[in-house]
Amino acid sequence: MTQLTQEKSNNAYDVFLSPAKTRLVWMLATVGLVAALIAGFTADTPTLWGLLPIVLYAVLCLLGMDIVVATVIALVAGVLILQPAPVEVSALLGDSLADMVTMIGLIIMLGAGVGEVLKKTGVATMIVKGVMRAVGEGNRIAVIYGVMISSGLLVASLGTLAGALAIAAPILLPIAARLRFTRSATASMMFIGGCAGLAVAPFAGSNIAIMSAAGVGYLQYLLYGAGPLAVLSLVLGPFIVQWMQRRSAKRNDFYTEEEVGAEDAVVPAGAGFATVVFTVVLLASLVYAILTSAGTTFPLLALPVIGIATGLAGRLGITEVLSLMYRGAASMVSIFILFWLLAALFIIIDLLAPFEVILATFEVSLAHSSAFVFAILIALLGWVGVPGATAAQVVLLHKVFGALGASLGLGAASWVIVLLFASKADTYGPFPNGNMVGVMGLARSKNLKNMMITGWLLLVPACLMYGLILFVQTR
């Protein structure tokens, strides 16, 4: 076992590559940097060589290089092509700290801090138990909806799939086991509900990035993109779960007492009041943001207020609340650095202006291109995209293709759908991914094939739904 698997890394994007693959990615990185250096001596801006850092970045990430390291290499490539003076590079890095891209990284850090407070105060546990009490446990359909909704609410509140479901699983598994749900069916419930919650999470980094890129507020984001996916999940979820139940029951895929344990989770004193305060402050923040069109920077204020108010209501001292928020945020430092570097990279790309060359060359043909075909191609490109880095992927796609889409007449509603699909579709398939495996582990399921089938059964209708919406919008 490597040191990487033995110890938890502070890098949220840490990966392990075989020695052969490591040599390959570093060889490609070296070739790219040499090409950038040569281009720097031969090209004048605007230049198509400005695409090299983006292509190099995408290739290195797809081959599995740590995304932070890949971003640094792409940034260095851009600097080699642009060849600014050292003082200009330092000024550029300073400017990128105030960029909206960097703000998204900071929002992700703050969201992780609030998540720590919700765990400590018992608010997360109260949310799950409250939903299950509301729907009851005597009816299978009610329990399916209860598991899906509680998973979705918790994920939406914390803005993370694995972290939220890790809290919910010890409460949900005994309930599912009592009604003789199989491990695969339980994993399907948690996965479908959790993914729907992630899509509608108001302060999740990728969703903030989509709203910023498309220039829309949270209600518009729900109406145009995430709402239809959440509704589709709630409508199809029970049918998928029941089909999965019949399929896996034939293989005796049931829980044992040792696997699920007891459902009685210890709830800290004051958890009920803290949950009420959390809900009120969260809803008040959303209403204020909607009424005032507060913009995508509003979470920078809202998240600390939500975390502090919830912590104090949960009988934690202010020092402990701040310590919890700091600990959660510290686990996401690598993400903040990533977005800061991305902001600098995009500033350099803007200075190199490769898309000015593309627009000047293909302006006439683009004017007669199909906006629908363009939207589908970009959505599919994002689907292939950068694994595990959805917010960064949204930012990258918008910076690279946003102007082209606007020139073709793609409106905000269509662009929300494109970016939502590009950032979320790979969670459902067609290949296995970390979210699938994580949910399987939490549900004590060992059948990856069933988990993939669950994703496909949502992915196919989602593709058809969004394809139809895009077709109508771009006619």
Tab-separated table of N, CA, C and O in Angstrom, residues 203-266:
chain	number	residue	atom	x	y	z
A	203	PHE	N	-25.242	26.575	-2.714
A	203	PHE	CA	-23.896	27.107	-2.530
A	203	PHE	C	-22.807	26.117	-2.945
A	203	PHE	O	-21.652	26.275	-2.561
A	204	ALA	N	-23.165	25.077	-3.716
A	204	ALA	CA	-22.151	24.159	-4.235
A	204	ALA	C	-21.289	24.896	-5.261
A	204	ALA	O	-21.796	25.702	-6.055
A	205	GLY	N	-19.995	24.615	-5.255
A	205	GLY	CA	-19.069	25.365	-6.111
A	205	GLY	C	-19.410	25.321	-7.581
A	205	GLY	O	-19.396	26.351	-8.267
A	206	SER	N	-19.738	24.127	-8.095
A	206	SER	CA	-20.035	24.022	-9.527
A	206	SER	C	-21.314	24.769	-9.885
A	206	SER	O	-21.421	25.371	-10.967
A	207	ASN	N	-22.294	24.770	-8.978
A	207	ASN	CA	-23.549	25.474	-9.256
A	207	ASN	C	-23.345	26.984	-9.229
A	207	ASN	O	-23.923	27.718	-10.044
A	208	ILE	N	-22.534	27.461	-8.279
A	208	ILE	CA	-22.175	28.880	-8.256
A	208	ILE	C	-21.473	29.256	-9.558
A	208	ILE	O	-21.720	30.324	-10.140
A	209	ALA	N	-20.577	28.377	-10.022
A	209	ALA	CA	-19.850	28.643	-11.262
A	209	ALA	C	-20.796	28.729	-12.449
A	209	ALA	O	-20.638	29.584	-13.336
A	210	ILE	N	-21.808	27.858	-12.496
A	210	ILE	CA	-22.781	27.882	-13.596
A	210	ILE	C	-23.582	29.177	-13.570
A	210	ILE	O	-23.789	29.822	-14.606
A	211	MET	N	-24.058	29.563	-12.378
A	211	MET	CA	-24.839	30.797	-12.270
A	211	MET	C	-24.003	32.009	-12.673
A	211	MET	O	-24.489	32.921	-13.350
A	212	SER	N	-22.746	32.017	-12.269
A	212	SER	CA	-21.858	33.127	-12.627
A	212	SER	C	-21.614	33.179	-14.125
A	212	SER	O	-21.677	34.242	-14.744
A	213	ALA	N	-21.362	32.017	-14.726
A	213	ALA	CA	-21.067	31.966	-16.159
A	213	ALA	C	-22.273	32.380	-16.997
A	213	ALA	O	-22.139	33.123	-17.981
A	214	ALA	N	-23.454	31.898	-16.614
A	214	ALA	CA	-24.652	32.184	-17.398
A	214	ALA	C	-25.292	33.520	-17.024
A	214	ALA	O	-26.200	33.989	-17.716
A	215	GLY	N	-24.831	34.125	-15.922
A	215	GLY	CA	-25.394	35.399	-15.506
A	215	GLY	C	-26.821	35.287	-15.016
A	215	GLY	O	-27.658	36.141	-15.312
A	216	VAL	N	-27.119	34.235	-14.253
A	216	VAL	CA	-28.483	34.025	-13.755
A	216	VAL	C	-28.456	33.909	-12.242
A	216	VAL	O	-27.414	33.652	-11.634
A	217	GLY	N	-29.626	34.082	-11.617
A	217	GLY	CA	-29.785	33.886	-10.189
A	217	GLY	C	-30.179	32.462	-9.883
A	217	GLY	O	-30.361	31.634	-10.780
A	218	TYR	N	-30.350	32.173	-8.583
A	218	TYR	CA	-30.623	30.797	-8.172
A	218	TYR	C	-31.962	30.295	-8.706
A	218	TYR	O	-32.060	29.142	-9.175
A	219	LEU	N	-33.007	31.115	-8.667
A	219	LEU	CA	-34.314	30.667	-9.167
A	219	LEU	C	-34.251	30.350	-10.654
A	219	LEU	O	-34.837	29.364	-11.123
A	220	GLN	N	-33.552	31.192	-11.416
A	220	GLN	CA	-33.404	30.915	-12.844
A	220	GLN	C	-32.602	29.645	-13.076
A	220	GLN	O	-32.909	28.857	-13.969
A	221	TYR	N	-31.571	29.452	-12.263
A	221	TYR	CA	-30.767	28.234	-12.377
A	221	TYR	C	-31.643	27.003	-12.151
A	221	TYR	O	-31.530	25.997	-12.873
A	222	LEU	N	-32.509	27.054	-11.131
A	222	LEU	CA	-33.416	25.942	-10.878
A	222	LEU	C	-34.396	25.745	-12.021
A	222	LEU	O	-34.635	24.621	-12.474
A	223	LEU	N	-34.962	26.846	-12.499
A	223	LEU	CA	-35.988	26.770	-13.533
A	223	LEU	C	-35.414	26.233	-14.842
A	223	LEU	O	-36.003	25.360	-15.481
A	224	TYR	N	-34.245	26.746	-15.232
A	224	TYR	CA	-33.665	26.375	-16.523
A	224	TYR	C	-33.013	24.993	-16.513
A	224	TYR	O	-33.133	24.248	-17.490
A	225	GLY	N	-32.294	24.666	-15.428
A	225	GLY	CA	-31.457	23.477	-15.478
A	225	GLY	C	-31.671	22.453	-14.394
A	225	GLY	O	-32.079	21.321	-14.658
A	226	ALA	N	-31.400	22.813	-13.134
A	226	ALA	CA	-31.370	21.822	-12.062
A	226	ALA	C	-32.762	21.317	-11.683
A	226	ALA	O	-32.921	20.150	-11.308
A	227	GLY	N	-33.771	22.188	-11.762
A	227	GLY	CA	-35.129	21.790	-11.396
A	227	GLY	C	-35.629	20.593	-12.184
A	227	GLY	O	-36.113	19.617	-11.599
A	228	PRO	N	-35.551	20.630	-13.523
A	228	PRO	CA	-35.996	19.468	-14.306
A	228	PRO	C	-35.283	18.171	-13.925
A	228	PRO	O	-35.908	17.113	-13.888
A	229	LEU	N	-33.981	18.248	-13.630
A	229	LEU	CA	-33.252	17.041	-13.249
A	229	LEU	C	-33.730	16.512	-11.907
A	229	LEU	O	-33.889	15.300	-11.719
A	230	ALA	N	-33.973	17.410	-10.953
A	230	ALA	CA	-34.466	16.990	-9.638
A	230	ALA	C	-35.855	16.358	-9.752
A	230	ALA	O	-36.134	15.320	-9.135
A	231	VAL	N	-36.725	16.961	-10.549
A	231	VAL	CA	-38.077	16.414	-10.742
A	231	VAL	C	-37.998	15.051	-11.425
A	231	VAL	O	-38.696	14.094	-11.036
A	232	LEU	N	-37.161	14.950	-12.454
A	232	LEU	CA	-36.995	13.678	-13.158
A	232	LEU	C	-36.518	12.594	-12.192
A	232	LEU	O	-36.986	11.452	-12.247
A	233	SER	N	-35.609	12.946	-11.295
A	233	SER	CA	-35.093	11.983	-10.326
A	233	SER	C	-36.193	11.506	-9.388
A	233	SER	O	-36.288	10.305	-9.081
A	234	LEU	N	-37.021	12.433	-8.914
A	234	LEU	CA	-38.100	12.066	-7.994
A	234	LEU	C	-39.176	11.228	-8.682
A	234	LEU	O	-39.785	10.354	-8.067
A	235	VAL	N	-39.401	11.496	-9.955
A	235	VAL	CA	-40.425	10.744	-10.700
A	235	VAL	C	-39.931	9.333	-11.031
A	235	VAL	O	-40.651	8.336	-10.833
A	236	LEU	N	-38.719	9.227	-11.543
A	236	LEU	CA	-38.207	7.928	-11.975
A	236	LEU	C	-37.605	7.118	-10.839
A	236	LEU	O	-37.519	5.888	-10.931
A	237	GLY	N	-37.155	7.795	-9.777
A	237	GLY	CA	-36.453	7.124	-8.699
A	237	GLY	C	-37.150	5.892	-8.147
A	237	GLY	O	-36.549	4.805	-8.081
A	238	PRO	N	-38.420	5.988	-7.726
A	238	PRO	CA	-39.090	4.809	-7.166
A	238	PRO	C	-39.165	3.637	-8.138
A	238	PRO	O	-39.028	2.481	-7.726
A	239	PHE	N	-39.372	3.910	-9.422
A	239	PHE	CA	-39.434	2.828	-10.415
A	239	PHE	C	-38.074	2.148	-10.566
A	239	PHE	O	-37.974	0.921	-10.643
A	240	ILE	N	-37.013	2.964	-10.602
A	240	ILE	CA	-35.664	2.414	-10.723
A	240	ILE	C	-35.315	1.575	-9.497
A	240	ILE	O	-34.779	0.468	-9.617
A	241	VAL	N	-35.633	2.101	-8.313
A	241	VAL	CA	-35.297	1.391	-7.074
A	241	VAL	C	-36.056	0.071	-6.974
A	241	VAL	O	-35.487	-0.970	-6.604
A	242	GLN	N	-37.340	0.084	-7.306
A	242	GLN	CA	-38.127	-1.152	-7.212
A	242	GLN	C	-37.656	-2.188	-8.224
A	242	GLN	O	-37.624	-3.391	-7.931
A	243	TRP	N	-37.288	-1.721	-9.414
A	243	TRP	CA	-36.732	-2.653	-10.400
A	243	TRP	C	-35.409	-3.220	-9.908
A	243	TRP	O	-35.151	-4.420	-10.035
A	244	MET	N	-34.579	-2.365	-9.314
A	244	MET	CA	-33.300	-2.815	-8.771
A	244	MET	C	-33.520	-3.777	-7.600
A	244	MET	O	-32.757	-4.732	-7.406
A	245	GLN	N	-34.560	-3.533	-6.810
A	245	GLN	CA	-34.894	-4.427	-5.702
A	245	GLN	C	-35.206	-5.825	-6.227
A	245	GLN	O	-34.693	-6.827	-5.701
A	246	ARG	N	-36.044	-5.913	-7.249
A	246	ARG	CA	-36.390	-7.223	-7.801
A	246	ARG	C	-35.163	-7.904	-8.397
A	246	ARG	O	-34.968	-9.114	-8.246
A	247	ARG	N	-34.346	-7.136	-9.072
A	247	ARG	CA	-33.154	-7.685	-9.717
A	247	ARG	C	-32.164	-8.240	-8.684
A	247	ARG	O	-31.637	-9.349	-8.853
A	248	SER	N	-31.909	-7.470	-7.632
A	248	SER	CA	-30.881	-7.866	-6.666
A	248	SER	C	-31.404	-8.846	-5.617
A	248	SER	O	-30.613	-9.590	-5.017
A	249	ALA	N	-32.725	-8.870	-5.386
A	249	ALA	CA	-33.280	-9.809	-4.406
A	249	ALA	C	-33.060	-11.252	-4.852
A	249	ALA	O	-32.903	-12.148	-4.019
A	250	LYS	N	-33.034	-11.478	-6.160
A	250	LYS	CA	-32.809	-12.830	-6.684
A	250	LYS	C	-31.427	-13.353	-6.321
A	250	LYS	O	-31.190	-14.557	-6.313
A	251	ARG	N	-30.502	-12.428	-6.018
A	251	ARG	CA	-29.129	-12.817	-5.671
A	251	ARG	C	-28.886	-12.768	-4.164
A	251	ARG	O	-27.739	-12.759	-3.726
A	252	ASN	N	-29.979	-12.657	-3.399
A	252	ASN	CA	-29.887	-12.637	-1.933
A	252	ASN	C	-28.974	-11.509	-1.446
A	252	ASN	O	-28.135	-11.697	-0.563
A	253	ASP	N	-29.213	-10.323	-2.005
A	253	ASP	CA	-28.358	-9.162	-1.717
A	253	ASP	C	-28.890	-8.382	-0.514
A	253	ASP	O	-29.047	-7.166	-0.568
A	254	PHE	N	-29.184	-9.082	0.581
A	254	PHE	CA	-29.809	-8.444	1.730
A	254	PHE	C	-28.781	-8.136	2.823
A	254	PHE	O	-27.699	-8.718	2.866
A	255	TYR	N	-29.154	-7.208	3.698
A	255	TYR	CA	-28.285	-6.824	4.806
A	255	TYR	C	-28.329	-7.869	5.922
A	255	TYR	O	-29.326	-8.575	6.096
A	256	THR	N	-27.255	-7.919	6.671
A	256	THR	CA	-27.238	-8.662	7.925
A	256	THR	C	-27.187	-7.645	9.071
A	256	THR	O	-26.859	-6.476	8.854
A	257	GLU	N	-27.504	-8.097	10.276
A	257	GLU	CA	-27.482	-7.177	11.423
A	257	GLU	C	-26.101	-6.592	11.653
A	257	GLU	O	-25.950	-5.426	12.006
A	258	GLU	N	-25.081	-7.394	11.426
A	258	GLU	CA	-23.721	-6.928	11.647
A	258	GLU	C	-23.341	-5.798	10.693
A	258	GLU	O	-22.538	-4.918	11.028
A	259	GLU	N	-23.931	-5.821	9.490
A	259	GLU	CA	-23.566	-4.822	8.485
A	259	GLU	C	-24.148	-3.448	8.776
A	259	GLU	O	-23.512	-2.427	8.528
A	260	VAL	N	-25.384	-3.388	9.288
A	260	VAL	CA	-26.047	-2.091	9.441
A	260	VAL	C	-25.990	-1.559	10.860
A	260	VAL	O	-26.061	-0.350	11.076
A	261	GLY	N	-25.892	-2.433	11.847
A	261	GLY	CA	-25.809	-1.957	13.227
A	261	GLY	C	-27.104	-1.306	13.673
A	261	GLY	O	-28.178	-1.521	13.126
A	262	ALA	N	-26.980	-0.441	14.667
A	262	ALA	CA	-28.154	0.233	15.228
A	262	ALA	C	-28.363	1.573	14.567
A	262	ALA	O	-27.429	2.206	14.104
A	263	GLU	N	-29.622	2.005	14.556
A	263	GLU	CA	-29.939	3.268	13.920
A	263	GLU	C	-29.901	4.448	14.883
A	263	GLU	O	-30.000	5.592	14.483
A	264	ASP	N	-29.784	4.180	16.176
A	264	ASP	CA	-29.849	5.250	17.161
A	264	ASP	C	-28.546	6.044	17.194
A	264	ASP	O	-27.565	5.639	17.828
A	265	ALA	N	-28.526	7.143	16.483
A	265	ALA	CA	-27.356	8.008	16.486
A	265	ALA	C	-27.472	9.001	17.641
A	265	ALA	O	-28.559	9.476	17.957
A	266	VAL	N	-26.375	9.287	18.295
A	266	VAL	CA	-26.377	10.228	19.423
A	266	VAL	C	-26.525	11.641	18.859
A	266	VAL	O	-25.713	12.099	18.064
